[in-house]
mmCIF file of C-alpha atoms in Angstrom:
data_model
loop_
_atom_site.group_PDB
_atom_site.id
_atom_site.type_symbol
_atom_site.label_atom_id
_atom_site.label_comp_id
_atom_site.label_asym_id
_atom_site.label_seq_id
_atom_site.Cartn_x
_atom_site.Cartn_y
_atom_site.Cartn_z
ATOM 1 C CA MET A 190 22.146 -0.111 -1.759
ATOM 2 C CA LYS A 191 21.347 -1.339 -5.243
ATOM 3 C CA LYS A 192 17.944 -0.215 -6.450
ATOM 4 C CA ILE A 193 15.825 -3.068 -7.803
ATOM 5 C CA LYS A 194 13.166 -2.154 -10.338
ATOM 6 C CA THR A 195 10.144 -4.114 -11.452
ATOM 7 C CA LYS A 196 9.869 -5.221 -15.065
ATOM 8 C CA LYS A 197 6.992 -6.323 -17.258
ATOM 9 C CA VAL A 198 6.516 -10.101 -17.525
ATOM 10 C CA LYS A 199 4.189 -12.392 -19.458
ATOM 11 C CA VAL A 200 3.412 -15.393 -17.276
ATOM 12 C CA VAL A 201 0.169 -16.822 -18.673
ATOM 13 C CA ASN A 202 -0.151 -19.874 -20.914
ATOM 14 C CA GLY A 203 -2.733 -22.554 -21.635
ATOM 15 C CA GLN A 204 -1.936 -24.391 -18.388
ATOM 16 C CA THR A 205 -2.007 -21.442 -15.981
ATOM 17 C CA LEU A 206 -4.635 -20.708 -13.360
ATOM 18 C CA ILE A 207 -4.877 -16.933 -13.053
ATOM 19 C CA VAL A 208 -5.515 -15.855 -9.473
ATOM 20 C CA SER A 209 -5.967 -12.235 -8.430
ATOM 21 C CA VAL A 210 -6.463 -10.532 -5.085
ATOM 22 C CA ASP A 211 -7.732 -7.086 -4.159
ATOM 23 C CA MET A 212 -5.791 -6.249 -0.996
ATOM 24 C CA SER A 213 -7.131 -4.403 2.042
ATOM 25 C CA LYS A 214 -6.289 -4.035 5.711
ATOM 26 C CA ASP A 215 -8.618 -6.672 7.178
ATOM 27 C CA ARG A 216 -10.199 -8.670 4.344
ATOM 28 C CA HIS A 217 -8.947 -9.444 0.857
ATOM 29 C CA PHE A 218 -11.107 -10.351 -2.133
ATOM 30 C CA GLY A 219 -9.839 -13.266 -4.221
ATOM 31 C CA TYR A 220 -10.717 -14.515 -7.687
ATOM 32 C CA TRP A 221 -9.504 -17.189 -10.103
ATOM 33 C CA ARG A 222 -9.931 -17.859 -13.820
ATOM 34 C CA CYS A 223 -9.015 -20.799 -16.069
ATOM 35 C CA PRO A 224 -7.507 -20.390 -19.564
ATOM 36 C CA ASP A 225 -10.867 -21.376 -21.132
ATOM 37 C CA GLY A 226 -12.659 -18.555 -19.273
ATOM 38 C CA THR A 227 -14.160 -20.657 -16.481
ATOM 39 C CA ASP A 228 -14.073 -18.561 -13.330
ATOM 40 C CA VAL A 229 -15.565 -17.983 -9.905
ATOM 41 C CA LYS A 230 -17.290 -15.044 -8.259
ATOM 42 C CA PRO A 231 -14.916 -12.867 -6.189
ATOM 43 C CA PHE A 232 -14.817 -14.124 -2.612
ATOM 44 C CA ALA A 233 -13.565 -12.628 0.648
ATOM 45 C CA PHE A 234 -10.936 -14.066 2.994
ATOM 46 C CA TRP A 235 -9.292 -12.658 6.104
ATOM 47 C CA ASN A 236 -5.843 -11.114 6.143
ATOM 48 C CA ASN A 237 -4.410 -13.675 8.580
ATOM 49 C CA GLY A 238 -2.897 -17.166 8.604
ATOM 50 C CA ARG A 239 -6.216 -18.980 8.684
ATOM 51 C CA GLY A 240 -7.578 -16.853 5.850
ATOM 52 C CA PHE A 241 -4.455 -17.475 3.773
ATOM 53 C CA GLN A 242 -4.747 -21.241 4.295
ATOM 54 C CA GLU A 243 -8.415 -21.256 3.241
ATOM 55 C CA PHE A 244 -7.540 -19.174 0.181
ATOM 56 C CA TRP A 245 -4.686 -21.539 -0.725
ATOM 57 C CA GLU A 246 -6.897 -24.627 -0.421
ATOM 58 C CA ARG A 247 -9.526 -23.025 -2.630
ATOM 59 C CA ILE A 248 -7.196 -22.148 -5.501
ATOM 60 C CA SER A 249 -5.308 -25.452 -5.166
ATOM 61 C CA GLN A 250 -8.565 -27.362 -5.601
ATOM 62 C CA ALA A 251 -9.353 -25.328 -8.715
ATOM 63 C CA LYS A 252 -5.924 -26.116 -10.159
ATOM 64 C CA VAL A 253 -6.421 -29.851 -9.632
ATOM 65 C CA LEU A 254 -10.061 -29.833 -10.779
ATOM 66 C CA TYR A 255 -9.217 -28.235 -14.132
ATOM 67 C CA ASN A 256 -5.952 -30.148 -14.568
ATOM 68 C CA LEU A 257 -3.710 -27.080 -14.711
ATOM 69 C CA GLU A 258 0.030 -26.971 -14.093
ATOM 70 C CA ASP A 259 0.796 -23.521 -12.713
ATOM 71 C CA ILE A 260 -0.699 -20.764 -10.588
ATOM 72 C CA VAL A 261 0.090 -17.097 -11.096
ATOM 73 C CA LEU A 262 -1.204 -14.707 -8.460
ATOM 74 C CA GLY A 263 -1.462 -10.981 -9.116
ATOM 75 C CA TYR A 264 -2.437 -7.960 -7.078
ATOM 76 C CA GLU A 265 -2.474 -4.188 -7.346
ATOM 77 C CA SER A 266 0.811 -2.678 -6.180
ATOM 78 C CA THR A 267 -0.488 -0.307 -3.497
ATOM 79 C CA GLY A 268 0.144 -0.223 0.227
ATOM 80 C CA PRO A 269 1.892 -2.693 2.574
ATOM 81 C CA TYR A 270 -1.039 -5.079 3.082
ATOM 82 C CA ALA A 271 0.085 -7.540 0.400
ATOM 83 C CA GLU A 272 3.410 -8.507 1.979
ATOM 84 C CA PRO A 273 2.189 -11.252 4.399
ATOM 85 C CA LEU A 274 0.208 -12.989 1.651
ATOM 86 C CA VAL A 275 3.110 -12.659 -0.800
ATOM 87 C CA HIS A 276 5.478 -14.455 1.601
ATOM 88 C CA PHE A 277 2.842 -17.127 2.282
ATOM 89 C CA MET A 278 2.330 -17.830 -1.429
ATOM 90 C CA ARG A 279 6.005 -17.693 -2.348
ATOM 91 C CA ALA A 280 6.698 -20.442 0.187
ATOM 92 C CA ARG A 281 4.272 -22.607 -1.803
ATOM 93 C CA GLY A 282 5.912 -21.967 -5.169
ATOM 94 C CA VAL A 283 3.282 -19.572 -6.535
ATOM 95 C CA HIS A 284 4.467 -17.115 -9.193
ATOM 96 C CA MET A 285 3.705 -13.593 -7.925
ATOM 97 C CA VAL A 286 3.079 -10.528 -10.097
ATOM 98 C CA GLN A 287 1.657 -7.060 -9.548
ATOM 99 C CA VAL A 288 -0.260 -4.603 -11.703
ATOM 100 C CA ASN A 289 -0.051 -0.843 -12.012
ATOM 101 C CA PRO A 290 -2.970 0.904 -10.224
ATOM 102 C CA MET A 291 -3.300 3.264 -13.200
ATOM 103 C CA HIS A 292 -3.895 0.290 -15.499
ATOM 104 C CA THR A 293 -6.592 -0.966 -13.137
ATOM 105 C CA LYS A 294 -8.309 2.412 -13.129
ATOM 106 C CA ARG A 295 -8.215 2.792 -16.924
ATOM 107 C CA LEU A 296 -9.482 -0.715 -17.645
ATOM 108 C CA LYS A 297 -12.239 -0.270 -15.063
ATOM 109 C CA GLU A 298 -13.372 2.895 -16.857
ATOM 110 C CA LEU A 299 -13.433 1.081 -20.203
ATOM 111 C CA GLN A 300 -15.405 -1.890 -18.900
ATOM 112 C CA GLY A 301 -17.811 -0.200 -16.505
ATOM 113 C CA ASN A 302 -17.567 3.533 -17.183
ATOM 114 C CA SER A 303 -16.618 4.009 -13.541
ATOM 115 C CA PRO A 304 -13.185 4.267 -11.887
ATOM 116 C CA ASN A 305 -14.714 3.968 -8.407
ATOM 117 C CA LYS A 306 -13.327 1.457 -5.933
ATOM 118 C CA THR A 307 -15.283 -1.807 -5.782
ATOM 119 C CA ASP A 308 -13.580 -4.801 -4.140
ATOM 120 C CA ARG A 309 -15.795 -7.340 -5.926
ATOM 121 C CA LYS A 310 -14.943 -5.888 -9.333
ATOM 122 C CA ASP A 311 -11.232 -5.183 -8.895
ATOM 123 C CA PRO A 312 -10.014 -8.823 -8.785
ATOM 124 C CA LYS A 313 -11.504 -9.454 -12.237
ATOM 125 C CA ILE A 314 -9.888 -6.291 -13.615
ATOM 126 C CA ILE A 315 -6.526 -7.386 -12.191
ATOM 127 C CA ALA A 316 -6.925 -10.801 -13.848
ATOM 128 C CA ASP A 317 -7.700 -9.092 -17.173
ATOM 129 C CA ILE A 318 -4.498 -7.046 -16.940
ATOM 130 C CA ILE A 319 -2.438 -10.179 -16.219
ATOM 131 C CA THR A 320 -4.015 -11.924 -19.226
ATOM 132 C CA LEU A 321 -3.122 -8.953 -21.447
ATOM 133 C CA GLY A 322 0.528 -9.333 -20.427
ATOM 134 C CA HIS A 323 0.867 -6.096 -18.446
ATOM 135 C CA ALA A 324 1.902 -7.685 -15.148
ATOM 136 C CA LEU A 325 5.061 -6.606 -13.334
ATOM 137 C CA THR A 326 7.546 -8.571 -11.263
ATOM 138 C CA VAL A 327 7.172 -8.474 -7.479
ATOM 139 C CA VAL A 328 10.192 -7.135 -5.604
ATOM 140 C CA ILE A 329 9.913 -7.623 -1.830
ATOM 141 C CA PRO A 330 13.279 -7.783 -0.020
ATOM 142 C CA GLU A 331 13.889 -10.221 2.811
ATOM 143 C CA GLY A 332 16.197 -10.304 5.822
ATOM 144 C CA PRO A 333 18.320 -7.199 6.598
ATOM 145 C CA ALA A 334 17.233 -5.544 3.342
ATOM 146 C CA ALA A 335 13.582 -5.813 4.394
ATOM 147 C CA GLU A 336 14.335 -4.373 7.842
ATOM 148 C CA LEU A 337 16.259 -1.476 6.289
ATOM 149 C CA ARG A 338 13.404 -0.803 3.875
ATOM 150 C CA ARG A 339 10.872 -0.603 6.718
ATOM 151 C CA LEU A 340 13.123 1.710 8.730
ATOM 152 C CA ILE A 341 13.575 4.001 5.721
ATOM 153 C CA HIS A 342 9.821 4.152 5.155
ATOM 154 C CA ALA A 343 9.229 4.851 8.860
ATOM 155 C CA ARG A 344 11.791 7.664 8.769
ATOM 156 C CA GLU A 345 10.209 9.166 5.649
ATOM 157 C CA ARG A 346 6.762 9.121 7.294
ATOM 158 C CA SER A 347 8.168 10.733 10.451
ATOM 159 C CA ILE A 348 9.796 13.503 8.414
ATOM 160 C CA GLU A 349 6.543 14.136 6.544
ATOM 161 C CA ARG A 350 4.612 14.425 9.828
ATOM 162 C CA TYR A 351 7.284 16.719 11.308
ATOM 163 C CA VAL A 352 7.204 19.041 8.291
ATOM 164 C CA ALA A 353 3.392 19.128 8.271
ATOM 165 C CA LEU A 354 3.168 19.933 11.994
ATOM 166 C CA THR A 355 5.905 22.564 11.744
ATOM 167 C CA ASN A 356 4.117 24.274 8.858
ATOM 168 C CA GLN A 357 0.873 24.195 10.836
ATOM 169 C CA LEU A 358 2.593 25.757 13.860
ATOM 170 C CA GLN A 359 4.207 28.424 11.684
ATOM 171 C CA SER A 360 0.794 29.332 10.243
ATOM 172 C CA LEU A 361 -0.857 29.538 13.671
ATOM 173 C CA VAL A 362 1.915 31.751 15.047
ATOM 174 C CA ALA A 363 1.642 34.030 12.014
ATOM 175 C CA ILE A 364 -2.075 34.484 12.746
ATOM 176 C CA ILE A 365 -2.008 34.725 16.549
ATOM 177 C CA PHE A 366 1.347 36.427 17.173
ATOM 178 C CA PRO A 367 2.875 37.823 13.920
ATOM 179 C CA GLU A 368 5.459 39.853 15.839
ATOM 180 C CA PHE A 369 7.006 36.607 17.099
ATOM 181 C CA LEU A 370 8.202 35.664 13.604
ATOM 182 C CA GLN A 371 9.669 39.120 13.094
ATOM 183 C CA VAL A 372 12.055 38.389 15.959
ATOM 184 C CA MET A 373 12.561 34.617 15.831
ATOM 185 C CA LYS A 374 12.153 34.202 12.033
ATOM 186 C CA ASP A 375 11.616 30.439 12.319
ATOM 187 C CA VAL A 376 9.644 28.313 14.806
ATOM 188 C CA LYS A 377 12.003 25.350 14.319
ATOM 189 C CA THR A 378 14.869 26.862 16.328
ATOM 190 C CA SER A 379 15.370 25.659 19.889
ATOM 191 C CA SER A 380 14.905 29.175 21.298
ATOM 192 C CA ALA A 381 11.626 29.637 19.443
ATOM 193 C CA ARG A 382 10.303 26.240 20.533
ATOM 194 C CA TYR A 383 11.235 26.913 24.162
ATOM 195 C CA LEU A 384 9.564 30.308 24.136
ATOM 196 C CA LEU A 385 6.396 28.909 22.572
ATOM 197 C CA GLU A 386 6.280 26.144 25.190
ATOM 198 C CA GLN A 387 6.668 28.591 28.083
ATOM 199 C CA CYS A 388 4.565 31.444 26.712
ATOM 200 C CA LEU A 389 1.387 30.201 25.101
ATOM 201 C CA ALA A 390 0.013 33.685 24.281
ATOM 202 C CA PRO A 391 1.471 37.132 23.452
ATOM 203 C CA ARG A 392 0.508 38.430 26.888
ATOM 204 C CA ASP A 393 2.642 35.700 28.469
ATOM 205 C CA VAL A 394 5.698 36.988 26.600
ATOM 206 C CA VAL A 395 4.987 40.517 27.774
ATOM 207 C CA ALA A 396 4.533 39.291 31.349
ATOM 208 C CA CYS A 397 7.995 37.707 31.291
ATOM 209 C CA GLY A 398 9.644 41.093 30.872
ATOM 210 C CA LEU A 399 12.625 41.971 28.730
ATOM 211 C CA ASP A 400 15.261 40.959 31.282
ATOM 212 C CA ASN A 401 13.829 37.453 31.728
ATOM 213 C CA LEU A 402 13.530 36.959 27.983
#
């Protein structure tokens, strides 16, 4: 499958309403700014259809009120929470961009001497990065490509959990029953797993007897 990479884009001009969103699981924080610096305090909206519609109406009214032609919406490229809002906004012709989390952290340190996470501050930082021309294209596949991407991510997470649990088991066996690893070498083998399931302690192995083992 062809790998699609993001690239830096400059999307702001004198007729663009800059909109930014700090994404989270349940509630997002939105913000908008006009080319002349007129803006609004960051505001919260829910991560659902009703919240998206209220957010859309709010930024659409700002676009009309200040007689602007375009809307560019940016967000920090972390986590999967942005995808529903991205699809919602794309269907309405909004230009979507994302910013590098490292850029957000550095600019936050410069402006407030603190890299700590603050939802009400992050949308403004994201808007600043877009204005400076450091925004990146948004690449979110659709259709079969999107399904394949989710399956790949799910498989990667499953492998990570499997490796972590196996390492934890190996460490526990090394502490509780070090002789076990001298015989079996690796807890991932089917024989080792079966023996550990049937014999939960060293005395259980001894009780089985050599012939049964």
